[in-house]
Coordinates of C-alpha atoms in Angstrom, one line a residue:
Chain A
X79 CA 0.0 0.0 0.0
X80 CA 3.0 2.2 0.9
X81 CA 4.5 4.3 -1.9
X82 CA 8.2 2.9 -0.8
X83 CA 6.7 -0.9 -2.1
X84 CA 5.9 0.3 -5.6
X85 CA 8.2 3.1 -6.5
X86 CA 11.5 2.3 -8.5
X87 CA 14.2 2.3 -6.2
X88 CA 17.5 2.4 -8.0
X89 CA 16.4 5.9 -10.0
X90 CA 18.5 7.5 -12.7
X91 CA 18.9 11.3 -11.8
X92 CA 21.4 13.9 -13.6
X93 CA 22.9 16.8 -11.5
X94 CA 21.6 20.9 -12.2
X95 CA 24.7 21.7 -14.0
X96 CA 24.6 19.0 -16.8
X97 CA 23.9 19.8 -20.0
X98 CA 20.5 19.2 -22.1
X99 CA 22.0 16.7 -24.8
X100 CA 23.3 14.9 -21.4
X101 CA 19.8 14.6 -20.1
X102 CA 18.1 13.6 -23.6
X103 CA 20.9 10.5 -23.9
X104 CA 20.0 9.3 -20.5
X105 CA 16.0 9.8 -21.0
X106 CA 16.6 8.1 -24.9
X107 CA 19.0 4.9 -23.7
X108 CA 17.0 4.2 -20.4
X109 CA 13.5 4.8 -22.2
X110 CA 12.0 7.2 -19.8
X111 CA 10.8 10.4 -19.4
X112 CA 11.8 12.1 -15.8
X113 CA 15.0 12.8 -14.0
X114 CA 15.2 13.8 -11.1
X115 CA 17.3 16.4 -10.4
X116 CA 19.9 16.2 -7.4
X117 CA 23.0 17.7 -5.7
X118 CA 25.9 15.8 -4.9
X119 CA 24.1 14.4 -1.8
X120 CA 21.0 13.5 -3.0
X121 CA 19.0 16.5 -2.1
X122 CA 16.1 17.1 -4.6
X123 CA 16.6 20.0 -6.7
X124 CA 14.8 19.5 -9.4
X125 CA 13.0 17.5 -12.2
X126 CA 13.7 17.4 -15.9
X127 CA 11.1 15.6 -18.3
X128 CA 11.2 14.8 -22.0
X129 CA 8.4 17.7 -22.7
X130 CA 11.3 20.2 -20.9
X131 CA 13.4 19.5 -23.5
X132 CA 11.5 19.0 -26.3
X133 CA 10.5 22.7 -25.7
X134 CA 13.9 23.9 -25.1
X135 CA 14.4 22.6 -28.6
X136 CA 14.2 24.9 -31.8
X137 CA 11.2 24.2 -34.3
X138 CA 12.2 21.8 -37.0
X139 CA 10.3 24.1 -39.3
X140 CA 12.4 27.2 -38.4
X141 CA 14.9 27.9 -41.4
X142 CA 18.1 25.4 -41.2
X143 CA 20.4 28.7 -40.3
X144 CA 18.2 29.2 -37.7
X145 CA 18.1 25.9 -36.3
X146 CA 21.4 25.5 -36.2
X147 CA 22.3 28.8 -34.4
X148 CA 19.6 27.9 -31.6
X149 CA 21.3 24.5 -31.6
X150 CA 24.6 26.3 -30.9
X151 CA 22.5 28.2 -28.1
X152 CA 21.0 25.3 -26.7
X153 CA 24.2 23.5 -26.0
X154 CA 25.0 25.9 -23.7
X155 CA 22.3 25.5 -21.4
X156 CA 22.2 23.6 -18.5
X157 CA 19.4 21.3 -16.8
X158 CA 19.0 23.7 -14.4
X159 CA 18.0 26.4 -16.7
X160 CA 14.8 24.4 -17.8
X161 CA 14.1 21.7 -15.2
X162 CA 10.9 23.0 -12.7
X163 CA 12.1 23.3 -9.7
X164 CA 11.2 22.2 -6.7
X165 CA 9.0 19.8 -7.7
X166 CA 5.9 18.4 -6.2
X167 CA 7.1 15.3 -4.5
X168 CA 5.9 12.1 -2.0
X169 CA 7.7 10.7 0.9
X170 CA 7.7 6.7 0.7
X171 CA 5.0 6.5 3.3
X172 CA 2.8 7.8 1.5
X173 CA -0.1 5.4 0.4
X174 CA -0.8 4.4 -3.5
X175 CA -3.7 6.1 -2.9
X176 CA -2.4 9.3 -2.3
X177 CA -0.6 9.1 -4.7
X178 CA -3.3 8.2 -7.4
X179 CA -5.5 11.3 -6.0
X180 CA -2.4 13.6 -6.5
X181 CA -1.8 12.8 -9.6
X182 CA -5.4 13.2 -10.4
X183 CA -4.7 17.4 -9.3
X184 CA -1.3 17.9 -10.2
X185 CA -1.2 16.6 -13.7
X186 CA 2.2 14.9 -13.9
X187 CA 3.4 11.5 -15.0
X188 CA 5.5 10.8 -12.0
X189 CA 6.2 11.5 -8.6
X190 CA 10.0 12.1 -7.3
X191 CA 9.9 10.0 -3.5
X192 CA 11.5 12.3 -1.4
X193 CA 12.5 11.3 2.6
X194 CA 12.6 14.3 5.7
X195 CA 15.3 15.6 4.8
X196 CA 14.3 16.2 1.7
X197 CA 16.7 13.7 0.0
X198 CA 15.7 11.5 -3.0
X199 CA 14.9 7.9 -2.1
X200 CA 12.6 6.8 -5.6
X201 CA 10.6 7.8 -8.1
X202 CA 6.8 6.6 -8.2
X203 CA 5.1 6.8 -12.2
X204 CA 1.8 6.4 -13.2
X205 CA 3.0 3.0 -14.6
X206 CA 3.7 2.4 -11.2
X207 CA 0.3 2.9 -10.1
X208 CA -1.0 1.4 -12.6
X209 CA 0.6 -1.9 -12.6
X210 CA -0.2 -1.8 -8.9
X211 CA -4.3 -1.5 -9.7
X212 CA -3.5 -4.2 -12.4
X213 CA -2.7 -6.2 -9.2
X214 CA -5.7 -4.9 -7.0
X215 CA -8.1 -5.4 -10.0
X216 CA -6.2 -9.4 -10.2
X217 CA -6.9 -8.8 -14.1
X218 CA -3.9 -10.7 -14.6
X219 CA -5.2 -13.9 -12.6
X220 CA -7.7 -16.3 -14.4
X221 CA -10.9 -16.0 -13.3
X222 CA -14.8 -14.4 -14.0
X223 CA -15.9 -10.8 -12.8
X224 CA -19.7 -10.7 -11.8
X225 CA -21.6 -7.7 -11.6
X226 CA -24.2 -7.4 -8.9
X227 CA -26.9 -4.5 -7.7
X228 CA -27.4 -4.6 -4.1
X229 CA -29.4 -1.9 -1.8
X230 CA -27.5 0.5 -0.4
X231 CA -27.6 -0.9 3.4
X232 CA -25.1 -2.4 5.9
X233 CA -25.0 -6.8 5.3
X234 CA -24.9 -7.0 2.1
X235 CA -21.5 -8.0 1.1
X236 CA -21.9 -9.9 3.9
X237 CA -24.8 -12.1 2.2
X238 CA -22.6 -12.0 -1.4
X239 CA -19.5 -13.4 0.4
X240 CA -21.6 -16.1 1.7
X241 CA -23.6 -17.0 -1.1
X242 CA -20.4 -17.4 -3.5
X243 CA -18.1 -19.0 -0.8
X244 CA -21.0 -21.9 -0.4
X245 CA -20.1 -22.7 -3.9
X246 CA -16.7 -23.2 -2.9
X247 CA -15.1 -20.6 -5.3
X248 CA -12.6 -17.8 -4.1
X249 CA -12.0 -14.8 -4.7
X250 CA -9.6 -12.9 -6.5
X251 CA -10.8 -9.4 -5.6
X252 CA -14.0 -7.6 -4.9
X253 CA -14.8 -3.6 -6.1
X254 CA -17.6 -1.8 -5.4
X255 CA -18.9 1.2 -7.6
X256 CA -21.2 3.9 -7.1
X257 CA -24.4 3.7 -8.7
X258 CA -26.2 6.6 -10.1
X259 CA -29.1 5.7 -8.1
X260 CA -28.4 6.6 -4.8
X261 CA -30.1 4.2 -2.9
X262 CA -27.9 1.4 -5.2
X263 CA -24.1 0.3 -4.8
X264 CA -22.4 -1.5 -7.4
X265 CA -20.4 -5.0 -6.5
X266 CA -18.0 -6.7 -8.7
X267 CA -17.1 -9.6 -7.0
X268 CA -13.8 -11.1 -9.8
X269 CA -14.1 -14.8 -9.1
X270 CA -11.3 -17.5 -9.5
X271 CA -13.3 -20.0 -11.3
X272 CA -14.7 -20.8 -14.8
X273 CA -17.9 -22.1 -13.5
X274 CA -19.9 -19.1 -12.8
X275 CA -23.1 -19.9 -14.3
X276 CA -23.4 -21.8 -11.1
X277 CA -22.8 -19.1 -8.6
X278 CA -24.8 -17.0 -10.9
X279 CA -28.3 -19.1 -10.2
X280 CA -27.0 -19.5 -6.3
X281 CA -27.4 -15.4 -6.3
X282 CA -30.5 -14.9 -8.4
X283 CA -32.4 -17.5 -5.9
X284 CA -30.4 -15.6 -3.2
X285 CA -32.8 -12.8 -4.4
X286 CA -29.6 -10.8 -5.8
X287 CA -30.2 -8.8 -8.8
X288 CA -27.3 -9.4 -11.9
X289 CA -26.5 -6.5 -14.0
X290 CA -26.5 -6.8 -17.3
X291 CA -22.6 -7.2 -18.5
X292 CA -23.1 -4.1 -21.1
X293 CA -24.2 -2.0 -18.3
X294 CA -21.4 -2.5 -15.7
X295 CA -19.7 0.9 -15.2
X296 CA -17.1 1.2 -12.6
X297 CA -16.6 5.0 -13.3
X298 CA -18.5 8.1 -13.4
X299 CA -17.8 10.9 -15.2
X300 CA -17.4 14.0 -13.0
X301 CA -20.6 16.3 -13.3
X302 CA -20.2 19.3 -15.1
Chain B
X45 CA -17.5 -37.1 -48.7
X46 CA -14.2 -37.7 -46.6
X47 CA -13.1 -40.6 -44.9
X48 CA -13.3 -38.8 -41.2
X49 CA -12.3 -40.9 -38.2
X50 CA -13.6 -40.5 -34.4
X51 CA -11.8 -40.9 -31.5
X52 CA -14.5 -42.0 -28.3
X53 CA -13.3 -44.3 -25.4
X54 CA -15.7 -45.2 -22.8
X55 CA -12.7 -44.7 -20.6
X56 CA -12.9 -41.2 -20.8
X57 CA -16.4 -40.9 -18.8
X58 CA -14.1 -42.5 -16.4
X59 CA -13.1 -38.7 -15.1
X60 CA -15.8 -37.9 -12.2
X61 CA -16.3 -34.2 -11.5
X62 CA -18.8 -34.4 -8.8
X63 CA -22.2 -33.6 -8.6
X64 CA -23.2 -30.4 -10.5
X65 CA -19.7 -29.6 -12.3
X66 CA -20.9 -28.7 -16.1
X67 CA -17.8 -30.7 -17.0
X68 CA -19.3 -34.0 -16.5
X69 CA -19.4 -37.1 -18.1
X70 CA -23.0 -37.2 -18.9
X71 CA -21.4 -34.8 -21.5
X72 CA -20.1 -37.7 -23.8
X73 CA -22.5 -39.7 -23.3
X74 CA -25.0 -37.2 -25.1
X75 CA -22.6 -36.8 -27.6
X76 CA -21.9 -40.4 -28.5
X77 CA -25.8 -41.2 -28.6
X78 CA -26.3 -38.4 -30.9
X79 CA -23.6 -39.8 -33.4
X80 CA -25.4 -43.3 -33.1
X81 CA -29.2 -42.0 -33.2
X82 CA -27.7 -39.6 -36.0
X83 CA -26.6 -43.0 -37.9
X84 CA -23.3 -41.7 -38.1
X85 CA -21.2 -44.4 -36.0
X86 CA -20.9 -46.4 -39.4
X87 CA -19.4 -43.3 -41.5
X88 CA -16.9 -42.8 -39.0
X89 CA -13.2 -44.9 -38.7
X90 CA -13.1 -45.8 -35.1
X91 CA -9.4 -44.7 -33.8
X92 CA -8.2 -46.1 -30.6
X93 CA -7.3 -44.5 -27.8
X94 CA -3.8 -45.9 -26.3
X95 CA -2.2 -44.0 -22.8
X96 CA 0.3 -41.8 -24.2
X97 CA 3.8 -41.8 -23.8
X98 CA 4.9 -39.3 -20.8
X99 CA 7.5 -37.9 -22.9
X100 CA 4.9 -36.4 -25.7
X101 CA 3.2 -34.9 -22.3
X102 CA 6.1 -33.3 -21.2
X103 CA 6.9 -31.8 -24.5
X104 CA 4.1 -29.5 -23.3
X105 CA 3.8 -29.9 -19.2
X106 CA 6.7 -30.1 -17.2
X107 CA 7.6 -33.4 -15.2
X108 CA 6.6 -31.5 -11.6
X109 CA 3.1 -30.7 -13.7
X110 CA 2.3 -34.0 -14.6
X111 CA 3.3 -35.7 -11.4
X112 CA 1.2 -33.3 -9.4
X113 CA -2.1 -34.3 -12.0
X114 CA -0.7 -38.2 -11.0
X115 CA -0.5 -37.5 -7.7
X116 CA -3.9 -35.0 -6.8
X117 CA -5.5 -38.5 -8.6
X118 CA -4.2 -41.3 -7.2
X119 CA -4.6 -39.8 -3.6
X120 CA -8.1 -39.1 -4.2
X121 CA -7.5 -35.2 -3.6
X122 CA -10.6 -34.1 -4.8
X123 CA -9.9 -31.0 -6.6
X124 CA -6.6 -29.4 -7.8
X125 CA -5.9 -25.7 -7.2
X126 CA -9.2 -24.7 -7.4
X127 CA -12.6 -26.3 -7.1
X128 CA -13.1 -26.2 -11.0
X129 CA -10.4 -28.9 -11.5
X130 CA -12.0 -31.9 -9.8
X131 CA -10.3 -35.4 -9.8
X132 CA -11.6 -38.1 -9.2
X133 CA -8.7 -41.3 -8.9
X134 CA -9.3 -41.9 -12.6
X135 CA -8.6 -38.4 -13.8
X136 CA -5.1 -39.0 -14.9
X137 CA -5.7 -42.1 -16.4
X138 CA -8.4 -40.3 -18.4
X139 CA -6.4 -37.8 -19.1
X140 CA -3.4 -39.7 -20.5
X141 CA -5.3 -41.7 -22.6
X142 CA -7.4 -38.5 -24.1
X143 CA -3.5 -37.5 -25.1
X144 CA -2.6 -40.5 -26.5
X145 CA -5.9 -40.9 -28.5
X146 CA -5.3 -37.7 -29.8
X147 CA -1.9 -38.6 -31.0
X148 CA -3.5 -41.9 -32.6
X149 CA -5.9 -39.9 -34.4
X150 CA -2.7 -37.3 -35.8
X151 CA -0.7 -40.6 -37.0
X152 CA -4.4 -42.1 -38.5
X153 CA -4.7 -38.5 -40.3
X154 CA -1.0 -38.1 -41.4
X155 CA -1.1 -41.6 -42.3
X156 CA -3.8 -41.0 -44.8
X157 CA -6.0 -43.2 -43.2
X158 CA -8.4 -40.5 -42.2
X159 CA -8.6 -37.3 -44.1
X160 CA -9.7 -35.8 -40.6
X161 CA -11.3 -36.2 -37.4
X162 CA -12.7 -35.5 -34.9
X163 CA -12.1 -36.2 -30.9
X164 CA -14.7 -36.5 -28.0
X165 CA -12.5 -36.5 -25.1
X166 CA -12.4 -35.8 -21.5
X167 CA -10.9 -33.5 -19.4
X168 CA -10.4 -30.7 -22.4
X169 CA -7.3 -29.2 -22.5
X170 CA -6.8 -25.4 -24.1
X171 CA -6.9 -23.6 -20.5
X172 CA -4.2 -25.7 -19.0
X173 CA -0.8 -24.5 -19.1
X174 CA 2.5 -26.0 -18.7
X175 CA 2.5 -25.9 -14.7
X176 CA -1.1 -25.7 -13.9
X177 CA -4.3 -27.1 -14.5
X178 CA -7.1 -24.6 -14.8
X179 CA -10.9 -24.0 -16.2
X180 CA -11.4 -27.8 -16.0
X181 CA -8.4 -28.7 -18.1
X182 CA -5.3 -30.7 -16.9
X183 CA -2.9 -31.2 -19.9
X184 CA -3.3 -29.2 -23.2
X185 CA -4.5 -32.0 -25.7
X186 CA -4.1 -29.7 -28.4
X187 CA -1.0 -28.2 -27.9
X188 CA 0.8 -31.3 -27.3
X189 CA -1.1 -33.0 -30.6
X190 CA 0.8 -30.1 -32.2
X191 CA 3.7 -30.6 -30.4
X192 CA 3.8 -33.8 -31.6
X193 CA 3.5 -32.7 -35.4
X194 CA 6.4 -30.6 -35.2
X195 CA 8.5 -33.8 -33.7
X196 CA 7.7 -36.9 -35.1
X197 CA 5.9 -35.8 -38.3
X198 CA 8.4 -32.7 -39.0
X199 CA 5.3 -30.0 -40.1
X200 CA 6.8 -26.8 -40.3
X201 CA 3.4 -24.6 -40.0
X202 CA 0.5 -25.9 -37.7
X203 CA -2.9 -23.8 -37.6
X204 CA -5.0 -23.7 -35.1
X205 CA -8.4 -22.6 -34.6
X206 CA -10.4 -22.0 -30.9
X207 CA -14.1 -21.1 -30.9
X208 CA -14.7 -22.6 -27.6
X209 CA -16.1 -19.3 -25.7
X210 CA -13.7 -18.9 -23.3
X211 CA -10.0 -17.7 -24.2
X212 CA -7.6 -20.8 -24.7
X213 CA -4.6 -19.1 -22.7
X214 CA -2.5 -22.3 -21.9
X215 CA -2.3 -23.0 -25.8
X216 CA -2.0 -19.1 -26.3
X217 CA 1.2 -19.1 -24.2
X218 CA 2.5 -22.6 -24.7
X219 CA 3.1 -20.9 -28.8
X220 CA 3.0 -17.4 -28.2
X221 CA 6.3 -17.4 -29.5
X222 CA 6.3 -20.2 -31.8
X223 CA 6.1 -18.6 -35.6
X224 CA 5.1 -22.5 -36.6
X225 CA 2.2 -22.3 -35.3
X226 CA -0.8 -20.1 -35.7
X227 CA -3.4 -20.1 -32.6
X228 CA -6.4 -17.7 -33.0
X229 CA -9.4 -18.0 -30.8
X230 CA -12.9 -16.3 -31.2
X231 CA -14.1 -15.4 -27.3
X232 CA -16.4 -13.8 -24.7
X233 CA -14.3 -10.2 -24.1
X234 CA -12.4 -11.0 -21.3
X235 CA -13.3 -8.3 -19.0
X236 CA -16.5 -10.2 -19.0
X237 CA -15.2 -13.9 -18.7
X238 CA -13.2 -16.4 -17.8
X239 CA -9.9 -16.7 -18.3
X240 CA -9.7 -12.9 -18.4
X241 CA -7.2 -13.3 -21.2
X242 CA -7.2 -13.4 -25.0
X243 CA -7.2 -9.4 -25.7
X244 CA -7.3 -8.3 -29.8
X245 CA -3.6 -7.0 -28.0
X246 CA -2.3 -10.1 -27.6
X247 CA -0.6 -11.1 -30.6
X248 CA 2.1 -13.4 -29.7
X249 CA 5.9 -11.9 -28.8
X250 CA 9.0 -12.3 -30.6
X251 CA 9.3 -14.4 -33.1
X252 CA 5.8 -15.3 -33.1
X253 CA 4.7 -11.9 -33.5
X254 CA 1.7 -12.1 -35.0
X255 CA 0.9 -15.8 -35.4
X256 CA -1.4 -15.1 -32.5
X257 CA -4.3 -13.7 -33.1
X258 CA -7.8 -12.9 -30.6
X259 CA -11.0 -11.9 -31.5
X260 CA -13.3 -10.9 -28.8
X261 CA -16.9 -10.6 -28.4
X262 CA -19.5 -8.6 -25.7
X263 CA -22.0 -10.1 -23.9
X264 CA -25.1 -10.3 -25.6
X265 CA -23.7 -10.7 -29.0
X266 CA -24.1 -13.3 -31.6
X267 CA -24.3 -14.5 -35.2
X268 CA -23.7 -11.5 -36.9
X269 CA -20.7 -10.1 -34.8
X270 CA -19.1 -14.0 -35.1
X271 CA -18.7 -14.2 -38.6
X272 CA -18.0 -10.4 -38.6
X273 CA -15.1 -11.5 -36.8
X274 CA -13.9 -14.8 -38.6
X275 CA -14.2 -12.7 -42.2
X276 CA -12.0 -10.1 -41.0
X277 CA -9.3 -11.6 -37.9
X278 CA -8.9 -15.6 -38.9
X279 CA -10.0 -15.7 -42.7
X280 CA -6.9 -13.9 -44.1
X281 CA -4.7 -14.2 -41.9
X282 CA -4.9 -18.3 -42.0
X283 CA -4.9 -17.8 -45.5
X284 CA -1.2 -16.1 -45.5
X285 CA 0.0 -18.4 -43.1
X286 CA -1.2 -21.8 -44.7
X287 CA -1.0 -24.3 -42.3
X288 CA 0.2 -27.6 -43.2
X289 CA -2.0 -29.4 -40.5
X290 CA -5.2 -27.6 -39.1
X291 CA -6.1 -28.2 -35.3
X292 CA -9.6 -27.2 -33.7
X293 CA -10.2 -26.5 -30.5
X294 CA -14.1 -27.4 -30.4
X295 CA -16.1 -25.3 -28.0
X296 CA -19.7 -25.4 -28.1
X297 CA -20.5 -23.3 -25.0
X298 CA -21.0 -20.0 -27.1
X299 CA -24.9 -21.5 -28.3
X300 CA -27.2 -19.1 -27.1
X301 CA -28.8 -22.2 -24.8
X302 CA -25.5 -22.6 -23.2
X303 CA -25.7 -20.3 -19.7
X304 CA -21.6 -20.6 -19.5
X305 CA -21.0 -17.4 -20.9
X306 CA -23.3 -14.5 -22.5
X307 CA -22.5 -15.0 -25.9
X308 CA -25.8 -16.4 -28.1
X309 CA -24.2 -18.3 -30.8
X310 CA -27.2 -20.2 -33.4
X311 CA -27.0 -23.7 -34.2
X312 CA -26.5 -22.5 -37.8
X313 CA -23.4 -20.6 -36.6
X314 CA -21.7 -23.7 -35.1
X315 CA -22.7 -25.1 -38.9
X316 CA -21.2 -22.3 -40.5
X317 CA -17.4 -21.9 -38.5
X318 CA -17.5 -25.8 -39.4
X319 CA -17.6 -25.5 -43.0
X320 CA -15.2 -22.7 -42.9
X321 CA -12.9 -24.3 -41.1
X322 CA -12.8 -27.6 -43.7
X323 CA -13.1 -24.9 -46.0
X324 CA -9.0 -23.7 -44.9
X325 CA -8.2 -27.2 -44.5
X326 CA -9.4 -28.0 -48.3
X327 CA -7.3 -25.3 -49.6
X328 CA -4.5 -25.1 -47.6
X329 CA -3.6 -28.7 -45.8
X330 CA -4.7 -31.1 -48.2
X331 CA -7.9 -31.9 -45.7
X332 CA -5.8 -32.8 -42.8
X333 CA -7.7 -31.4 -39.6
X334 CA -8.3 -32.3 -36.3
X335 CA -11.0 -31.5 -33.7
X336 CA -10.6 -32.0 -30.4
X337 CA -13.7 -31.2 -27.8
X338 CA -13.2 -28.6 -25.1
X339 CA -16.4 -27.0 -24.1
X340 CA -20.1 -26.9 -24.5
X341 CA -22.2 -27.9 -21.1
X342 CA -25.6 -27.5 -22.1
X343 CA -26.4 -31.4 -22.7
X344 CA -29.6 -30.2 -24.5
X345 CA -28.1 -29.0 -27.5
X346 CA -24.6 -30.5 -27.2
X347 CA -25.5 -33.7 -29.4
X348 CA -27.0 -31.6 -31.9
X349 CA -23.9 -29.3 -32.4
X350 CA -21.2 -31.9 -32.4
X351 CA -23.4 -34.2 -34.7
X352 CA -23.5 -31.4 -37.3
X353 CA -19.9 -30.4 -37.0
X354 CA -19.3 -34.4 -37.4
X355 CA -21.4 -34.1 -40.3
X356 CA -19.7 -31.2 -42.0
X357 CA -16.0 -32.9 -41.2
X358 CA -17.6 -35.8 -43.6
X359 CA -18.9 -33.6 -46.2
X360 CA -22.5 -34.6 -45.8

């Protein structure tokens, strides 16, 4: 759940006074798209992503004299001169889920992990977080999601849980979604088993409602 | 007509499930009757079904695999990883000799003693993979039938074809990187089934880059979106590849009266996948093709679905 379980430990990073070209071969050989941006002893300065760069970069339809001049330009600058600093970080006890719902607000692709004293100890990206949901969801584990409509009130889970462990099946992981109808909650129990036609009839004569596979939503759009 | 040969032990009902498991035996029992009450027992060439040799097995399962499947048997274990594999202290036996059927019936096609086939065994095999037994399946029947081609019959490109409902993943990644052999399978999307595999992504890695192909289909669909599907993902790309030998991994649990998944397949549709498929063999692998049960639990409509595809493999 912790931030310090999921993030990349062993983090490529480039110092403020490095030059751009320096930062681009790194980004290119290593196939990503932040560095983070420390001092000698690993105090956070900085970050530099591919988009800084990119942008630091003169337009390849600018005249060829041009391009080349601002190339000449561009060499002289350092990854201090374009990186954002002080970036927004996390400290590795922070949860995925803060993470998720900061990336939601902030808008960037990744998270330098930075300790108390303020030194760098990761780097969390949303591939990070997104191979962690992979995990929650178990999409990567055979097995059957079900969709269910329950009332809104304390016991039902409970009752689900039941119904499906009589069958003897387990499961792999259970989400439950908002419905647009108040009153209604959403459950998704993903089952470890091919045989859910069975489990399906144990539910319906448990007097649980199935939703329609087409009309599952685990999202809602914000409201405008 | 073609001289098609059918591979049926009464050994293989010998695999008990328990009460209330769709994979049951009652399954080819329905299925054999229908052949007979069909008159078709005397079209067909009866192949034998002989245990088969552990070393075609573990050309496809590895030794810890298969001694696990021996084992969970022999001591009566009941069930093996998860309560949809069920043993009973026949299941290996019954497994074995569904492999080693299925290898008689390749030699009786390659032979040219058959022109093709087709095989009603027990357990199925396409969800097992080489370390696990899964979805009711304990050793891949098909994947080691085309194992088996590639070793002792030296075919250089193997095709084959899954429209069982549910994704074949143990045969996906058993040749996911095999360019010799082309896999695609027609399923329920997976974000709605079981095995939650089989994306239109997944298209093999490496050097089998795209001799894996998946077609997927919502809940709720049916004729129209199936043979959508075969026109445009299997029909040309099967056509480039031209498989030598074509294997079938027989599924009738996409029928509309089949409650195993929420895909509403005709009987018509069964008919018309059947023809197309000994359509590609007719062009492309001088009629060799073999077909090899997996699912299809609705016992109602199961004899009527495998005595048509019989039909169509004779050219009735």
């Amino acid at each position: 759940m912790f931030i310090n379980k999921s993030m990349t430990k062993n983090v490529i990073t480039i110092g403020p006074d490095a030059g751009i070209e320096e930062a681009r071969n790194l980004m290119e050989k290593n196939g990503i798209r932040h560095l983070p941006v420390v001092l000698e002893n690993f105090k956070l300065v900085g970050i530099v992503t591919d988009r800084d760069i990119r942008s630091a970069e003169p337009s390849c339809v600018l005249p060829e004299a041009e391009i080349k001049a601002e190339l000449e330009r561009i060499s002289r600058l350092k990854v201090k001169d374009i990186m954002t600093p002080d970036p927004v970080s996390i400290s590795p006890a922070n949860t995925l889920g803060d993470a998720l719902v900061l990336m939601k607000k902030i808008k960037v692709g990744a998270f330098p992990v930075v300790d108390q004293e303020g030194k760098l100890k990761g780097i969390i990206s949303i591939r990070d977080l997104m191979r962690a949901f992979i995990n929650v969801l178990g999409l990567e584990e055979p097995g059957a999601l079900l969709g269910i409509i329950v009332e809104n009130r304390v016991g039902q889970m409970k009752k689900i849980v039941d119904a499906i462990s009589e069958e003897g099946v387990s499961f792999g992981s259970i989400l439950v979604a908002k419905h647009s109808d108040e009153d209604k909650r959403l459950v998704f129990p993903y089952l470890l088993t091919s045989n859910v036609a069975r489990v399906k009839r144990k539910l319906k004569d448990s007097g649980f409602d199935l939703l329609d596979p087409m009309e599952w939503t685990l999202d809602q759009l914000p409201k405008r | 007509m073609r001289t098609t040969g059918l591979l049926y032990d009464e050994r293989f009902l010998l695999h008990k499930t328990g009460p209330d498991h769709p994979e049951c035996p009652d399954r080819l029992v329905v299925i054999y009757r229908g052949l007979d009450e069909g008159g078709f027992l005397q079209k067909l060439i009866r192949i034998p079904a002989t245990p088969a040799k552990m070393k075609w097995i573990e050309k496809v399962h590895s030794p810890r695999h298969v001694f696990r499947v021996e084992e969970a048997s022999l001591l009566d274990m009941g069930e093996l990883g998860s309560p949809d594999n069920q043993l009973s202290p026949e299941t290996f036996d019954t497994a074995v000799l569904a492999v080693g059927g299925i290898l008689n019936t390749v030699d009786y096609v390659m032979e040219g003693r058959v022109e093709n086939a087709f095989c009603a065994v027990r357990p199925p095999g396409h969800h097992a993979e080489p370390n696990k037994a899964l979805g009711f399946c304990y050793f891949n029947n098909v994947a080691i039938a085309a194992r088996y081609l590639q070793a002792e019959w030296k075919i250089d490109r193997i095709g084959i074809i899954d429209f069982d409902v549910h994704h074949g993943n143990g045969t996906q990644l058993i040749f996911e990187s095999d360019p010799g052999v082309f896999y695609y399978s027609i399923h329920e999307h997976p974000s709605f089934a079981y095995p939650g595999t089989g994306t239109e992504f997944e298209k093999g890695s490496g050097p089998g880059f795209g001799t894996t192909i998946n077609s997927t289909m919502l809940p709720g669909e049916g004729d129209e979106e199936f043979k959508r599907k075969i026109k445009k993902d299997l029909l040309p790309a099967i056509e480039h590849f031209r498989p030598e030998v074509v294997l079938v991994s027989a599924g009738f649990d996409g029928h509309v009266d089949d409650d195993m998944s929420g895909i509403r397949l005709s009987t018509q549709c069964f008919s018309w996948i059947g023809q197309k498929i000994v359509d590609i063999a007719e062009r492309h692998s001088n009629r060799r093709l073999i077909s090899i049960l997996e699912g299809g639990y609705c016992l109602k409509i199961l004899p009527e679905l495998v005595r048509n595809h019989v039909g169509i493999l004779l050219g009735e």
